[in-house]
Coordinates of C-alpha atoms and ligand atoms in Angstrom, one line a residue:
M1144 CA 0.0 0.0 0.0
L1145 CA 1.2 3.5 -0.8
P1146 CA 2.3 5.5 2.3
F1147 CA 0.2 8.6 1.2
A1148 CA -2.6 9.4 -1.2
R1149 CA -2.6 13.2 -1.3
V1150 CA 0.8 14.8 -1.2
T1151 CA 1.4 18.6 -1.0
I1152 CA 4.8 20.0 -1.9
I1153 CA 5.6 23.6 -0.7
G1154 CA 8.6 25.0 -2.6
L1155 CA 8.9 23.8 -6.2
G1156 CA 12.6 24.4 -6.8
L1157 CA 15.4 21.8 -7.4
I1158 CA 14.3 19.5 -4.5
G1159 CA 10.6 20.1 -4.6
S1160 CA 10.3 19.6 -8.3
S1161 CA 12.5 16.5 -8.1
V1162 CA 10.2 15.1 -5.4
A1163 CA 7.2 15.9 -7.7
R1164 CA 8.8 14.2 -10.7
A1165 CA 9.8 11.1 -8.7
V1166 CA 6.3 10.8 -7.1
R1167 CA 4.8 11.0 -10.6
T1168 CA 7.1 8.2 -11.8
Q1169 CA 7.1 5.9 -8.7
M1170 CA 3.6 6.5 -7.3
P1171 CA 1.5 7.7 -10.2
T1172 CA -1.8 7.4 -8.4
V1173 CA -0.8 9.9 -5.7
R1174 CA -2.7 13.3 -6.1
L1175 CA 0.0 16.0 -6.1
T1176 CA -0.6 19.6 -5.1
G1177 CA 2.1 22.2 -5.2
H1178 CA 2.7 25.7 -4.1
D1179 CA 5.7 28.1 -4.3
G1180 CA 6.0 31.7 -3.1
D1181 CA 7.4 32.8 -6.4
P1182 CA 4.8 33.4 -9.1
E1183 CA 7.3 32.7 -11.9
V1184 CA 8.1 29.3 -10.3
L1185 CA 4.3 28.6 -10.1
A1186 CA 3.9 29.4 -13.8
T1187 CA 6.9 27.1 -14.7
A1188 CA 5.5 24.3 -12.5
D1189 CA 2.2 24.7 -14.3
R1190 CA 3.8 24.6 -17.7
L1191 CA 5.9 21.5 -16.8
Q1192 CA 2.8 19.9 -15.2
L1193 CA 4.7 19.0 -12.2
C1194 CA 1.6 18.6 -10.1
D1195 CA -2.1 17.8 -10.5
D1196 CA -3.0 21.1 -8.8
I1197 CA -1.1 24.3 -8.3
A1198 CA -2.4 26.3 -5.3
D1199 CA -1.9 30.1 -5.1
S1200 CA -1.5 30.0 -1.3
A1201 CA 0.3 27.6 1.1
G1202 CA -2.9 27.3 3.2
T1203 CA -5.1 26.3 0.2
A1204 CA -2.4 23.8 -0.9
V1205 CA -2.6 21.7 2.4
I1206 CA -6.4 21.7 3.0
D1207 CA -6.8 18.1 1.7
A1208 CA -3.3 16.7 2.2
D1209 CA -2.3 13.6 4.1
F1210 CA 1.4 14.5 3.6
V1211 CA 2.9 17.9 3.4
I1212 CA 6.6 18.2 2.5
L1213 CA 8.3 21.6 2.9
C1214 CA 11.0 22.1 0.2
V1215 CA 11.9 25.7 0.9
P1216 CA 15.2 27.2 2.2
V1217 CA 15.8 26.5 5.9
G1218 CA 15.3 30.1 6.8
A1219 CA 11.8 30.1 5.2
M1220 CA 10.5 27.1 7.2
A1221 CA 8.9 29.1 10.0
A1222 CA 7.0 31.4 7.6
V1223 CA 5.7 28.5 5.6
A1224 CA 4.7 26.6 8.8
E1225 CA 2.8 29.7 10.0
A1226 CA 1.1 30.0 6.6
I1227 CA -0.3 26.4 6.7
R1228 CA -1.1 26.3 10.4
A1229 CA -4.8 27.2 10.1
D1230 CA -5.6 24.8 7.2
L1231 CA -3.5 21.8 8.1
P1232 CA -5.7 18.7 8.6
A1233 CA -5.2 17.2 12.1
D1234 CA -4.1 13.8 10.8
A1235 CA -1.7 15.1 8.1
I1236 CA 2.0 14.3 8.5
V1237 CA 4.4 17.3 7.9
S1238 CA 7.9 16.7 6.8
D1239 CA 10.7 18.8 5.2
V1240 CA 13.9 18.3 3.2
G1241 CA 16.0 21.0 4.9
S1242 CA 19.8 20.6 5.1
C1243 CA 19.9 21.3 8.8
K1244 CA 17.6 19.4 11.2
E1245 CA 17.9 20.6 14.8
E1246 CA 16.7 24.2 14.3
V1247 CA 14.1 23.2 11.6
A1248 CA 12.6 20.5 13.9
R1249 CA 12.4 23.1 16.7
V1250 CA 10.8 25.7 14.5
L1251 CA 8.2 23.3 13.0
V1252 CA 7.2 22.1 16.5
E1253 CA 6.9 25.7 17.7
E1254 CA 4.9 26.9 14.7
L1255 CA 2.6 23.8 14.3
P1256 CA 1.6 22.9 17.8
G1257 CA -0.2 19.5 17.9
A1258 CA 0.8 18.6 14.3
I1259 CA 2.5 15.3 13.4
I1260 CA 6.0 16.2 12.3
V1261 CA 8.8 14.0 10.9
P1262 CA 11.8 16.0 9.6
A1263 CA 14.0 14.5 6.9
H1264 CA 16.9 15.3 4.7
P1265 CA 17.6 13.7 1.3
V1266 CA 21.3 13.9 0.9
A1267 CA 21.1 14.5 -2.8
G1268 CA 21.3 17.6 -4.9
T1269 CA 23.2 19.5 -7.5
E1270 CA 24.6 23.1 -7.7
R1271 CA 21.5 24.2 -9.7
S1272 CA 18.2 25.5 -8.4
G1273 CA 14.6 26.1 -9.6
P1274 CA 11.9 23.9 -11.0
E1275 CA 13.7 23.2 -14.3
A1276 CA 16.7 21.9 -12.6
G1277 CA 14.9 18.9 -10.9
F1278 CA 14.8 15.4 -12.2
A1279 CA 13.0 12.2 -11.2
T1280 CA 16.0 10.0 -10.4
L1281 CA 17.8 12.5 -8.1
F1282 CA 17.1 10.4 -5.0
Q1283 CA 17.9 6.9 -6.6
G1284 CA 20.6 5.2 -4.5
R1285 CA 21.1 8.3 -2.3
W1286 CA 20.6 8.4 1.4
C1287 CA 17.7 10.1 3.1
I1288 CA 18.3 10.8 6.8
V1289 CA 15.1 10.9 8.8
T1290 CA 15.3 12.6 12.2
P1291 CA 12.3 11.6 14.3
I1292 CA 11.2 14.0 17.1
A1293 CA 10.6 12.4 20.5
G1294 CA 6.9 11.8 21.2
M1295 CA 5.7 11.8 17.6
P1296 CA 4.0 8.5 16.5
E1297 CA 6.4 5.8 15.2
A1298 CA 3.9 4.9 12.5
A1299 CA 4.3 8.4 11.0
T1300 CA 8.1 7.9 10.9
E1301 CA 7.6 4.6 9.1
R1302 CA 5.3 6.2 6.5
V1303 CA 7.8 8.9 5.8
C1304 CA 10.6 6.3 5.5
E1305 CA 8.4 4.3 3.1
F1306 CA 7.7 7.5 1.0
W1307 CA 11.5 8.0 0.5
R1308 CA 12.1 4.3 -0.2
R1309 CA 9.6 4.5 -3.0
L1310 CA 11.5 7.4 -4.5
G1311 CA 14.6 5.2 -4.5
A1312 CA 16.4 6.4 -1.4
N1313 CA 18.1 4.4 1.3
I1314 CA 17.0 5.4 4.8
D1315 CA 19.0 6.2 7.9
L1316 CA 17.5 7.3 11.2
M1317 CA 19.5 9.8 13.2
A1318 CA 19.1 12.3 16.1
P1319 CA 18.8 15.8 14.7
D1320 CA 21.9 17.1 16.5
H1321 CA 24.0 14.2 15.2
H1322 CA 22.7 14.8 11.7
D1323 CA 23.9 18.4 12.0
R1324 CA 27.4 17.4 13.0
V1325 CA 27.7 14.7 10.3
L1326 CA 26.5 17.1 7.6
A1327 CA 28.7 19.9 9.0
V1328 CA 31.7 17.9 8.0
T1329 CA 30.4 16.1 4.8
S1330 CA 28.6 19.0 3.2
H1331 CA 28.6 22.3 5.0
L1332 CA 32.4 22.6 5.5
P1333 CA 33.2 21.5 1.9
H1334 CA 30.9 24.3 0.7
L1335 CA 32.5 26.8 3.0
I1336 CA 36.0 25.8 1.7
A1337 CA 34.8 26.0 -1.9
Y1338 CA 33.2 29.4 -1.4
T1339 CA 36.4 30.6 0.2
I1340 CA 38.9 29.3 -2.4
V1341 CA 36.8 30.6 -5.3
G1342 CA 36.5 34.0 -3.5
T1343 CA 40.2 34.1 -2.7
A1344 CA 41.2 33.3 -6.3
S1345 CA 38.9 36.0 -7.7
D1346 CA 40.3 38.6 -5.2
L1347 CA 44.0 37.9 -6.0
E1348 CA 45.8 40.9 -7.4
E1349 CA 48.8 39.2 -8.9
V1350 CA 46.9 36.6 -10.9
T1351 CA 44.4 37.9 -13.4
Q1352 CA 40.8 36.8 -13.7
S1353 CA 41.4 35.5 -17.2
E1354 CA 44.3 33.3 -15.9
V1355 CA 42.1 31.9 -13.1
I1356 CA 39.5 30.8 -15.7
K1357 CA 42.1 29.7 -18.3
Y1358 CA 44.0 27.4 -16.0
S1359 CA 41.1 26.2 -13.9
A1360 CA 41.4 22.6 -15.1
G1361 CA 44.3 22.3 -12.6
G1362 CA 41.7 21.7 -9.8
F1363 CA 40.1 25.1 -9.3
R1364 CA 37.1 24.3 -11.6
D1365 CA 36.0 21.4 -9.4
F1366 CA 35.6 23.8 -6.5
T1367 CA 33.6 26.2 -8.6
R1368 CA 30.9 23.6 -9.1
I1369 CA 30.2 23.6 -5.3
A1370 CA 30.7 27.3 -5.0
A1371 CA 28.0 27.9 -7.7
S1372 CA 25.4 26.5 -5.3
D1373 CA 22.3 28.6 -4.4
P1374 CA 23.3 31.7 -2.2
T1375 CA 20.0 31.8 -0.3
M1376 CA 20.0 28.1 0.6
W1377 CA 23.6 28.2 1.8
R1378 CA 23.3 31.5 3.7
D1379 CA 20.5 29.8 5.6
V1380 CA 22.4 26.6 6.2
F1381 CA 25.4 28.4 7.8
L1382 CA 23.1 30.5 10.0
S1383 CA 21.0 27.5 11.1
N1384 CA 23.9 25.0 11.7
R1385 CA 26.2 27.7 13.2
E1386 CA 27.6 25.7 16.2
A1387 CA 28.4 22.5 14.4
V1388 CA 30.0 24.3 11.5
L1389 CA 32.1 26.5 13.8
D1390 CA 33.3 23.3 15.6
M1391 CA 34.3 21.6 12.4
L1392 CA 35.9 24.7 11.1
Q1393 CA 38.1 24.9 14.2
R1394 CA 39.2 21.4 13.7
F1395 CA 39.8 22.0 10.0
S1396 CA 41.9 25.1 10.7
E1397 CA 44.1 23.1 13.1
D1398 CA 44.7 20.4 10.5
L1399 CA 45.4 23.1 7.9
S1400 CA 48.0 24.7 10.2
Q1401 CA 49.7 21.3 10.6
L1402 CA 49.9 20.9 6.8
Q1403 CA 51.3 24.4 6.6
R1404 CA 54.0 23.4 9.1
A1405 CA 54.7 20.1 7.1
I1406 CA 55.3 22.1 3.9
R1407 CA 57.4 24.8 5.7
W1408 CA 59.7 22.2 7.3
G1409 CA 59.8 19.9 4.2
K1410 CA 58.1 17.0 5.9
G1411 CA 57.3 15.1 2.7
D1412 CA 56.4 11.9 4.5
E1413 CA 53.7 13.6 6.4
L1414 CA 52.2 15.0 3.2
F1415 CA 52.5 11.7 1.4
D1416 CA 50.8 9.8 4.3
L1417 CA 47.8 12.2 4.3
F1418 CA 47.4 12.1 0.5
T1419 CA 47.5 8.3 0.6
R1420 CA 44.7 8.2 3.2
T1421 CA 42.6 10.7 1.3
R1422 CA 42.9 8.7 -1.9
A1423 CA 41.4 5.7 -0.1
V1424 CA 38.4 7.8 1.0
R1425 CA 37.6 8.6 -2.7
R1426 CA 37.9 4.8 -3.4
S1427 CA 35.4 4.0 -0.6
I1428 CA 32.9 6.6 -2.0
I1429 CA 33.0 4.9 -5.4
E1430 CA 32.8 1.4 -4.0
Q1431 CA 29.7 2.4 -2.0
G1432 CA 28.0 3.7 -5.2
Q1433 CA 28.0 7.3 -4.0
D1434 CA 29.8 8.6 -7.1
D1435 CA 30.7 7.7 -10.6
P1436 CA 33.9 5.7 -11.1
A1437 CA 34.7 7.5 -14.3
P1438 CA 37.9 9.5 -14.0
D1439 CA 37.8 13.3 -14.0
F1440 CA 34.1 13.2 -13.0
G1441 CA 33.2 11.5 -16.3
R1442 CA 34.2 14.5 -18.4
A1443 CA 34.6 13.6 -22.1
H1444 CA 38.2 13.6 -23.4
E1445 CA 39.1 13.5 -27.0
Ligands
NAP2449 P1 15.5 26.1 -4.7 O1 15.7 25.4 -6.0 O2 15.9 27.6 -4.6 O3 13.9 26.1 -4.4 C1 13.3 26.6 -3.2 C2 12.0 27.2 -3.6 O4 11.3 27.6 -2.4 C3 12.1 28.5 -4.5 O5 11.3 28.3 -5.6 C4 11.7 29.5 -3.6 O6 11.1 30.7 -4.3 C5 10.7 28.9 -2.7 N1 10.4 29.6 -1.5 C6 11.2 30.3 -0.7 N2 10.6 30.8 0.3 C7 9.3 30.4 0.2 C8 8.1 30.6 1.0 N3 8.2 31.4 2.1 N4 7.0 30.1 0.6 C9 6.9 29.3 -0.5 N5 8.0 29.1 -1.3 C10 9.2 29.6 -0.9 O7 16.1 25.3 -3.4 P2 16.4 23.8 -3.3 O8 17.8 23.5 -3.7 O9 15.3 23.0 -3.9 O10 16.4 23.7 -1.7 C11 15.1 23.5 -1.0 C12 15.4 22.9 0.4 O11 16.1 21.6 0.2 C13 16.3 23.7 1.3 O12 15.9 23.6 2.6 C14 17.7 23.0 1.2 O13 18.4 23.1 2.4 C15 17.2 21.5 1.0 N6 18.2 20.7 0.2 C16 18.9 21.2 -0.9 C17 19.7 20.4 -1.6 C18 20.5 20.9 -2.8 O14 21.5 20.3 -3.1 N7 20.1 21.9 -3.4 C19 19.9 19.0 -1.1 C20 19.2 18.5 -0.1 C21 18.3 19.4 0.6 P3 12.1 31.9 -4.7 O15 12.3 31.8 -6.1 O16 11.3 33.1 -4.2 O17 13.3 31.8 -3.9

């Protein structure tokens, strides 16, 4: 049996539109309703026929739903929760896809007293945003981390897990604070490093902009993919997961200083040992199906 019959998606950008497309493919009998705060996104969603119904307000969108999934930036969760509060059916389950879980869970519980809430985070995405960037297979073989809130019905958690399984995801259950520490190191810190290095290179005075672009295949261009990610989404992530990110950043700065010393004092063995360990990490990611084994990220070479 399908976990839900009437699904409402609020926020029809990369993730929301991918959920819509995946539901269409994997659970075609589900009645899909969508809403987005941006009229242009609504018009695009309508043109692409992402949902059965497009609602012009968040409240109208949830009136008949048995599952409501919030796919807006983390900083917009409170406003959306407030906007659906009066119209949310008592037995509907509310979830989200936000990249930070502790603050989002707190905000949803505060804004939706008495509602059944099961936060989740599909660890899948690209550097693009908007409804045209989504695709139905985005969650296939990726992990979705579900972070249940104490006191909420277990059956609701199981239905949300089943929803994501149907979209092709593997499920892990985690405490929200643990999720935020894990993602701080696997996602948030890498984004911060990429934003920094791309910013630094574009501010350098002794290397021209055209040289930075021309010689980017030396490694720089791989950072620019991550640094092209949506500014609103990532501003909200760093503000929401502040403590965990600052902790990981402290640890990273210490490790960077150690590398700096190794280079200064010519400690080649230290560098070699680290680079050997990091190469093994890449191998494990490929072995576990979390990236393509093709060299150079599968870029075509003549
Ligand atoms: P996106 O492509 O920018 O889509 C977000 C959509 O939400 C936009 O159309 C935005 O409209 C709309 N929105 C913003 N505030 C709203 C409001 N108050 N009411 C209704 N709609 C509103 O972003 P995304 O990449 O799909 O990210 C959505 C969520 O998924 C975020 O919480 C993010 O942390 C999480 N996530 C992202 C990724 C990723 O790789 N991108 C991966 C996993 C999880 P505007 O045009 O007005 O901004």
